[in-house]
Coordinates of C-alpha atoms and ligand atoms in Angstrom, one line a residue:
X1 CA 0.0 0.0 0.0
X2 CA 1.0 3.6 -0.4
X3 CA 2.8 5.2 2.6
X4 CA 1.6 8.6 3.7
X5 CA 3.4 8.5 7.0
X6 CA 6.3 10.7 8.2
X7 CA 8.9 8.1 6.9
X8 CA 9.8 8.8 3.3
X9 CA 12.7 8.8 0.9
X10 CA 14.2 11.9 -0.6
X11 CA 12.2 13.2 -3.5
X12 CA 9.0 11.3 -2.6
X13 CA 7.0 14.2 -1.3
X14 CA 5.7 15.3 -4.8
X15 CA 4.9 11.8 -5.8
X16 CA 2.7 11.4 -2.7
X17 CA 0.7 14.4 -3.9
X18 CA 0.4 12.7 -7.3
X19 CA -0.5 9.3 -5.8
X20 CA -3.2 10.8 -3.6
X21 CA -4.6 12.8 -6.5
X22 CA -4.8 9.6 -8.6
X23 CA -6.4 7.6 -5.8
X24 CA -9.0 10.3 -5.2
X25 CA -9.8 10.6 -9.0
X26 CA -10.0 6.8 -9.4
X27 CA -13.1 6.7 -7.3
X28 CA -12.0 3.6 -5.3
X29 CA -12.8 5.5 -2.1
X30 CA -15.8 7.5 -3.3
X31 CA -18.3 5.4 -1.5
X32 CA -16.2 5.6 1.7
X33 CA -16.0 9.4 1.5
X34 CA -19.7 9.7 0.7
X35 CA -20.6 7.5 3.7
X36 CA -18.4 9.5 6.0
X37 CA -19.8 12.8 4.8
X38 CA -23.3 11.6 5.2
X39 CA -22.5 10.7 8.9
X40 CA -20.7 14.1 9.4
X41 CA -23.9 15.9 8.3
X42 CA -22.1 19.3 8.1
X43 CA -24.4 22.2 7.2
X44 CA -24.4 25.9 6.5
X45 CA -22.5 27.9 9.1
X46 CA -20.8 24.9 10.7
X47 CA -17.1 25.0 11.8
X48 CA -15.5 21.9 10.4
X49 CA -12.1 20.4 10.9
X50 CA -10.6 17.8 8.5
X51 CA -7.6 16.0 10.1
X52 CA -5.1 14.7 7.5
X53 CA -6.7 16.8 4.8
X54 CA -4.1 15.8 2.2
X55 CA -4.6 17.6 -1.1
X56 CA -7.9 19.2 0.1
X57 CA -10.2 17.3 -2.2
X58 CA -12.8 16.6 0.6
X59 CA -12.4 20.2 1.9
X60 CA -13.6 21.4 -1.6
X61 CA -16.8 19.4 -1.1
X62 CA -17.2 20.6 2.5
X63 CA -16.7 24.3 1.4
X64 CA -20.0 24.0 -0.5
X65 CA -21.7 22.5 2.5
X66 CA -20.6 25.0 5.2
X67 CA -21.1 28.0 2.9
X68 CA -19.7 31.5 3.4
X69 CA -20.7 31.7 7.1
X70 CA -19.0 28.5 7.9
X71 CA -15.4 27.8 9.0
X72 CA -13.3 25.2 7.3
X73 CA -9.9 24.1 8.7
X74 CA -7.6 21.4 7.3
X75 CA -4.7 19.9 9.2
X76 CA -2.0 17.8 7.8
X77 CA 1.4 16.9 9.1
X78 CA 3.0 17.2 5.6
X79 CA 3.8 20.7 4.5
X80 CA 3.8 19.6 0.8
X81 CA 0.3 18.4 1.2
X82 CA -0.8 21.6 2.9
X83 CA 0.7 23.6 0.0
X84 CA -1.1 21.4 -2.6
X85 CA -4.4 21.8 -0.7
X86 CA -3.9 25.6 -0.6
X87 CA -3.6 25.7 -4.4
X88 CA -6.5 23.4 -4.9
X89 CA -8.9 25.4 -2.7
X90 CA -8.0 29.0 -3.6
X91 CA -10.6 29.3 -6.3
X92 CA -13.5 28.6 -4.0
X93 CA -12.1 29.6 -0.6
X94 CA -10.4 33.0 -0.6
X95 CA -8.1 32.3 2.4
X96 CA -8.0 28.6 3.1
X97 CA -7.2 27.8 6.7
X98 CA -4.6 25.1 6.5
X99 CA -2.3 24.1 9.3
X100 CA 0.7 21.9 9.5
X101 CA 0.2 19.8 12.6
X102 CA 0.0 16.2 13.9
X103 CA -3.5 14.8 14.4
X104 CA -2.3 13.6 17.9
X105 CA -1.6 17.2 19.0
X106 CA -4.2 19.5 17.4
X107 CA -3.4 23.2 17.9
X108 CA -7.0 24.2 18.8
X109 CA -8.9 25.0 22.0
X110 CA -11.3 22.5 23.5
X111 CA -14.8 22.7 21.9
X112 CA -13.8 24.7 18.8
X113 CA -15.6 22.8 16.0
X114 CA -19.1 21.6 15.3
X115 CA -17.8 18.7 13.2
X116 CA -14.4 17.0 13.1
X117 CA -13.5 14.3 10.5
X118 CA -10.6 12.2 9.3
X119 CA -10.4 9.8 6.4
X120 CA -7.6 7.4 5.4
X121 CA -5.1 9.1 7.8
X122 CA -5.0 7.3 11.2
X123 CA -3.7 4.0 9.8
X124 CA -0.4 5.9 9.1
X125 CA -0.2 7.2 12.6
X126 CA 1.5 5.4 15.5
X127 CA -0.8 7.4 17.8
X128 CA -4.2 6.8 16.2
X129 CA -5.9 6.5 19.6
X130 CA -4.4 9.8 20.8
X131 CA -5.6 11.5 17.6
X132 CA -9.2 10.3 18.3
X133 CA -8.9 11.8 21.8
X134 CA -7.7 15.1 20.3
X135 CA -10.6 15.1 17.8
X136 CA -13.0 14.5 20.7
X137 CA -11.4 17.3 22.7
X138 CA -11.7 20.0 19.9
X139 CA -15.3 19.1 19.0
X140 CA -18.1 21.2 20.7
X141 CA -20.5 19.5 23.1
X142 CA -23.2 17.8 21.0
X143 CA -20.8 18.1 18.0
X144 CA -19.9 15.1 15.9
X145 CA -16.7 13.2 15.1
X146 CA -16.4 10.9 12.1
X147 CA -13.5 8.7 11.1
X148 CA -13.2 6.6 7.9
X149 CA -10.3 4.2 8.1
X150 CA -9.4 1.0 6.2
X151 CA -8.3 -2.1 8.0
X152 CA -5.2 -3.1 6.1
X153 CA -5.4 -6.7 7.3
X154 CA -8.5 -7.0 5.1
X155 CA -6.5 -6.2 2.0
X156 CA -7.1 -9.3 -0.2
X157 CA -5.5 -9.7 -3.6
X158 CA -6.6 -13.0 -5.1
X159 CA -3.1 -14.5 -5.5
X160 CA -2.5 -18.2 -6.1
X161 CA 0.4 -18.1 -3.6
X162 CA -1.3 -17.7 -0.2
X163 CA 1.9 -18.1 1.9
X164 CA 3.9 -15.5 -0.1
X165 CA 0.9 -13.1 -0.1
X166 CA 0.6 -13.4 3.6
X167 CA 4.3 -12.6 4.0
X168 CA 4.2 -9.6 1.6
X169 CA 1.1 -8.1 3.2
X170 CA 2.2 -8.6 6.8
X171 CA 5.4 -6.7 6.2
X172 CA 3.5 -3.9 4.4
X173 CA 1.0 -3.7 7.3
X174 CA 3.8 -3.5 9.8
X175 CA 5.2 -0.4 8.0
X176 CA 2.0 1.5 8.9
X177 CA 1.6 3.0 12.4
X178 CA -1.9 1.6 13.0
X179 CA -2.6 -0.8 10.1
X180 CA -5.6 -2.4 11.8
X181 CA -7.2 0.9 13.0
X182 CA -10.3 0.2 10.9
X183 CA -11.5 -2.5 13.4
X184 CA -10.2 -0.5 16.4
X185 CA -11.8 2.8 15.7
X186 CA -15.1 2.1 17.4
X187 CA -13.3 1.1 20.6
X188 CA -11.1 4.3 20.4
X189 CA -14.3 6.4 20.1
X190 CA -15.9 4.9 23.2
X191 CA -12.6 5.1 25.1
X192 CA -12.3 8.8 24.2
X193 CA -15.7 9.4 25.8
X194 CA -17.8 9.8 22.6
X195 CA -21.4 8.6 22.8
X196 CA -24.0 7.3 20.4
X197 CA -21.2 5.6 18.5
X198 CA -22.2 4.0 15.2
X199 CA -20.1 1.9 12.8
X200 CA -20.6 0.9 9.2
X201 CA -18.3 -1.0 6.8
X202 CA -17.6 0.0 3.2
X203 CA -15.9 -2.3 0.7
X204 CA -13.4 -1.0 -2.0
X205 CA -12.8 -3.4 -4.9
X206 CA -10.7 -3.4 -8.0
X207 CA -10.9 -5.9 -10.9
X208 CA -8.3 -4.1 -13.1
X209 CA -4.7 -5.3 -12.3
X210 CA -3.0 -2.2 -13.8
X211 CA -5.1 0.2 -11.8
X212 CA -4.3 -1.7 -8.6
X213 CA -0.6 -1.9 -9.3
X214 CA -0.2 1.7 -10.2
X215 CA -2.6 3.3 -7.7
X216 CA -1.0 1.5 -4.7
X217 CA 2.5 1.7 -6.1
X218 CA 2.9 -2.0 -5.7
X219 CA 6.4 -2.2 -7.5
X220 CA 7.7 0.3 -4.9
X221 CA 6.3 -1.8 -2.0
X222 CA 7.9 -4.9 -3.4
X223 CA 11.2 -3.2 -3.9
X224 CA 11.2 -2.2 -0.2
X225 CA 10.4 -5.8 0.8
X226 CA 13.2 -7.2 -1.3
X227 CA 15.6 -4.6 0.2
X228 CA 14.5 -5.5 3.7
X229 CA 15.0 -9.2 2.9
X230 CA 11.4 -10.1 3.5
X231 CA 11.1 -11.7 0.0
X232 CA 13.6 -12.5 -2.7
X233 CA 13.7 -10.6 -6.1
X234 CA 12.5 -13.8 -7.7
X235 CA 9.5 -14.0 -5.4
X236 CA 8.7 -10.4 -6.1
X237 CA 8.7 -11.0 -9.9
X238 CA 6.7 -14.2 -9.6
X239 CA 4.1 -12.8 -7.2
X240 CA 3.4 -9.7 -9.4
X241 CA 3.7 -11.8 -12.6
X242 CA 0.9 -14.2 -11.4
X243 CA -1.4 -11.3 -10.5
X244 CA -0.6 -9.7 -13.9
X245 CA -1.5 -12.9 -15.5
X246 CA -4.9 -12.8 -13.7
X247 CA -5.3 -9.4 -15.1
X248 CA -4.6 -10.6 -18.7
X249 CA -7.2 -13.4 -18.2
X250 CA -9.7 -10.9 -16.8
X251 CA -10.0 -12.7 -13.4
X252 CA -8.0 -10.2 -11.2
X253 CA -9.6 -9.2 -7.9
X254 CA -8.5 -7.1 -4.9
X255 CA -10.7 -5.8 -2.1
X256 CA -10.3 -3.8 1.1
X257 CA -12.7 -3.2 3.9
X258 CA -12.9 0.2 5.6
X259 CA -15.0 1.3 8.6
X260 CA -16.9 4.6 9.1
X261 CA -17.2 5.4 12.8
X262 CA -19.4 8.3 14.1
X263 CA -19.7 9.6 17.6
X264 CA -21.0 12.6 19.5
X265 CA -19.7 14.5 22.5
X266 CA -22.0 14.7 25.5
X267 CA -23.6 18.0 26.1
X268 CA -22.5 20.0 29.2
X269 CA -25.6 20.8 31.2
Ligands
SAM301 C1 -4.1 8.9 2.1 S1 -4.0 10.6 2.5 C2 -5.7 11.0 2.8 C3 -5.9 12.5 2.6 C4 -7.4 12.9 2.7 N1 -8.0 12.6 4.0 C5 -8.3 12.4 1.6 O1 -9.2 11.6 2.0 O2 -8.1 12.7 0.5 C6 -3.3 10.6 4.1 C7 -2.9 12.0 4.6 O3 -2.8 12.0 6.0 C8 -1.7 12.8 6.4 N2 -1.2 12.3 7.7 C9 -0.7 11.1 8.0 N3 -0.5 11.0 9.4 C10 -0.9 12.2 9.9 C11 -0.9 12.7 11.2 N4 -0.5 12.0 12.3 N5 -1.4 13.9 11.4 C12 -1.8 14.7 10.4 N6 -1.8 14.3 9.1 C13 -1.4 13.0 8.9 C14 -0.7 12.6 5.3 O4 0.3 13.6 5.2 C15 -1.6 12.6 4.1 O5 -1.8 13.8 3.6

């Protein structure tokens, strides 16, 4: 899978912007985004925070929902992403409020926002639970927090070599701070004191090999695994070759389950 965490090689920053743009355009996660925005239920005049706002694609959608009287803030730990979001938002938001910060240490007062969201971010964070606590802290009483996160242990390419697939995916998952946060998010919400917590699952699926290989930068992932000694160069070529063959025969399949968790903060009375 792609790695949007703090660890990166020199020169990779730009390519992360391109990768995220391609992923968002591909529509793989459109259903997940739609489900999370439906739960968020942001309306005109609301103050909304998007944690891990990336290239700002969802902020553009939210800008239309909160309108001119609303407040929209994006936070991302990556300055390059914040710059990209600024460029992408300028035509619809005159002064986009974009902040470079870690989701686990949000630079806002308690109870600042009506709605706080995060999507496909916390799996990259070693401190996903702390980020949920922070999101619960900065939301207003009776406000709403929504997180949409995959569970990378549910990534299932249909490869004929089950043992090799297990080894490749396990290493890739271990490179993420919280690869299984999808299944853990509901618990994190309850432990952060959020109430009326709901959870729904959304499946992403691809039957086109080339899209899967390119969107998730699979050759890069395999290169790292060979370098780390997890697999041999021969295993890398064989594994990808077999999946490519599935693609040629029109039988390729990959799927991933994500979870949308929504919770509210108790009112103070
Ligand atoms: C896959 S992108 C998703 C971006 C956006 N949420 C979307 O749906 O298009 C992950 C983003 O989360 C950011 N990120 C990862 N860990 C973070 C953290 N601990 N705090 C803030 N941002 C983080 C990355 O820099 C990257 O921009």
